[in-house]
Coordinates of C-alpha atoms in Angstrom, one line a residue:
V244 CA 98.4 55.7 100.7
E245 CA 97.2 59.1 100.8
S246 CA 99.6 60.6 97.6
K247 CA 99.3 64.5 98.4
R248 CA 98.7 66.9 95.0
I249 CA 100.2 70.3 94.8
L250 CA 98.4 72.5 92.8
V251 CA 100.5 75.3 91.8
L252 CA 98.8 78.1 89.5
P253 CA 100.7 81.8 88.0
M254 CA 100.5 84.3 90.0
E255 CA 99.6 86.0 86.6
S256 CA 95.9 85.3 87.7
E257 CA 94.1 88.1 88.8
A258 CA 91.7 85.8 90.6
L259 CA 94.4 84.4 92.6
R260 CA 95.5 87.3 93.2
E261 CA 92.8 88.7 94.8
V262 CA 91.7 85.7 96.9
V263 CA 95.1 86.3 98.6
W264 CA 94.8 90.2 98.9
V265 CA 91.1 89.2 99.9
Q266 CA 92.1 86.1 102.8
Y267 CA 95.6 87.0 104.2
V268 CA 96.6 90.5 103.1
C269 CA 93.5 93.1 103.3
S270 CA 95.3 96.6 104.2
S271 CA 98.2 98.2 102.8
A272 CA 99.3 98.4 106.4
R273 CA 99.0 94.6 106.8
R274 CA 101.0 94.1 103.0
D275 CA 104.0 95.7 104.4
S276 CA 103.2 93.4 107.6
W277 CA 103.5 90.2 105.6
H278 CA 106.8 92.2 102.6
H279 CA 108.3 93.2 106.3
H280 CA 108.4 89.3 107.4
L281 CA 109.6 87.8 104.2
V282 CA 112.7 90.3 104.8
R283 CA 113.5 88.8 107.4
H284 CA 113.5 85.7 105.9
F285 CA 115.3 85.9 103.6
N286 CA 117.5 88.8 105.2
K287 CA 119.8 85.5 106.5
P288 CA 123.7 84.8 105.8
G289 CA 124.8 84.6 102.8
P290 CA 124.0 85.3 99.1
W291 CA 122.1 81.9 97.4
Q292 CA 119.9 82.1 94.3
R293 CA 116.2 82.5 95.5
R294 CA 117.9 85.6 98.1
C295 CA 119.0 87.3 95.2
E296 CA 116.2 87.1 93.2
E297 CA 113.5 87.8 95.8
L298 CA 115.5 90.2 99.1
P299 CA 115.9 93.2 96.8
W300 CA 112.3 92.8 95.6
H301 CA 110.9 92.8 99.1
L302 CA 113.1 96.0 100.3
V303 CA 111.6 98.2 97.2
E304 CA 108.4 97.3 98.4
V305 CA 108.1 98.5 102.2
R306 CA 111.0 101.3 100.5
R307 CA 114.3 100.0 103.0
W308 CA 116.7 102.1 100.7
N309 CA 119.3 101.8 103.4
L310 CA 119.2 97.9 102.5
L311 CA 118.4 97.3 99.4
K312 CA 121.9 99.6 99.0
E313 CA 124.0 97.8 101.1
N314 CA 121.5 94.2 99.7
V315 CA 123.3 94.9 96.2
A316 CA 126.0 96.4 96.9
D317 CA 127.1 93.1 99.1
L318 CA 130.5 91.7 96.1
R319 CA 128.9 88.5 96.3
T320 CA 125.3 88.9 95.6
F321 CA 126.3 91.6 92.9
E322 CA 128.4 88.7 91.3
I323 CA 125.4 85.9 91.4
M324 CA 122.9 88.6 89.9
F325 CA 125.7 90.4 87.7
K326 CA 126.4 86.7 86.2
G327 CA 122.9 85.1 86.0
P328 CA 119.8 85.6 84.8
L329 CA 119.0 88.5 87.4
K330 CA 121.0 90.8 85.8
G331 CA 118.1 93.0 84.6
E332 CA 116.7 93.8 87.5
L333 CA 120.5 94.4 89.1
L334 CA 120.5 97.2 87.1
Q335 CA 116.9 98.4 87.6
Y336 CA 117.4 98.1 91.5
W337 CA 120.5 100.6 91.0
R338 CA 119.3 102.9 88.4
L339 CA 116.0 104.0 91.6
L340 CA 118.6 104.0 93.8
T341 CA 121.3 106.5 91.4
Q342 CA 117.9 108.1 90.5
G343 CA 114.9 108.3 92.2
P344 CA 112.6 108.6 93.2
L345 CA 113.0 107.2 96.6
F346 CA 109.7 107.8 98.6
V347 CA 108.9 106.3 101.9
T348 CA 105.1 106.3 101.8
D349 CA 102.7 105.5 99.9
E350 CA 101.1 108.6 100.0
L351 CA 104.3 110.5 98.7
A352 CA 104.2 108.2 95.7
T353 CA 100.7 108.8 94.5
A354 CA 100.9 112.6 95.1
Y355 CA 104.4 112.3 92.3
D356 CA 102.6 110.2 89.6
Q357 CA 99.6 112.2 90.0
S358 CA 101.9 115.3 89.1
K359 CA 103.7 113.5 87.0
A360 CA 100.6 112.2 85.1
K361 CA 99.4 116.0 85.0
E362 CA 102.4 117.5 82.9
S363 CA 102.5 114.7 80.5
V364 CA 98.6 116.1 80.1
S365 CA 99.9 119.2 79.7
R366 CA 103.4 118.2 77.6
E367 CA 100.9 116.0 75.3
G368 CA 99.6 119.9 74.1
T369 CA 102.9 120.2 72.9
G370 CA 103.3 116.7 70.8
L371 CA 106.9 116.2 73.1
N372 CA 107.0 112.5 75.1
N373 CA 109.2 112.1 77.8
E374 CA 111.8 111.0 75.9
A375 CA 112.3 114.4 73.9
A376 CA 111.2 116.0 76.8
Q377 CA 113.8 114.8 79.0
L378 CA 116.8 115.0 76.1
L379 CA 115.5 118.3 75.7
S380 CA 115.9 119.3 78.9
D381 CA 119.4 117.5 79.3
L382 CA 120.4 119.7 76.3
D383 CA 119.7 122.6 77.9
R384 CA 121.5 121.3 81.0
A385 CA 124.5 120.8 78.7
T386 CA 124.0 124.0 76.9
L387 CA 124.2 126.0 80.2
L388 CA 127.5 124.0 81.2
G389 CA 129.2 124.5 78.2
M390 CA 129.4 121.6 77.4
T391 CA 129.3 121.6 73.5
E392 CA 130.1 118.7 71.1
A393 CA 133.4 120.7 69.9
R394 CA 134.5 121.1 74.1
T395 CA 133.1 117.4 74.3
K396 CA 135.4 116.1 71.8
Q397 CA 138.6 117.7 73.4

C-alpha cells in the first residue's frame, strides 16, 4: 500500500511564490483571472469561516468594490468576522471602502503610489511625517469649519 505524502510549504517563501508565478500565473491579466476564479468559488451561498477569510481578499485583489461592500455588509458574514479572529481584517475592509482610494486599474494605483512617494519626499524636507501632516490637515479643516475646542464640548 502506497501512502500519499503531502508537503505543505508556507506561502511566505519567496522562492515558492516565484515558482508558482512562473509556472501558473505568468502575467497580471492571468493573475486577475485566477482571482476571479477563486471569487466564483468562494461566492457560494451562505457565510462560512473560510469564505469570510478568502472572498473579501480576492475581491480587493480584483477591485470588485461593490461586491466587497455587499459581502462585508452581509449580517451573518459581519458577525462571523467581527466575533472571530477576522475582526481586524473586517475593519480594514471597511476602512478601505469608506476612506479609499478605490482604484479600478493597476496603472491608476501605481500612479497614485508614485505621487504619494513624491509627496512624502517633498514633506521630508519640512520634517513632517505622514501622521503629523494628516493631523495638521485635519486641524486646518476643523478650524475652517469653526470647530474650536470650546464649541466641540458644548
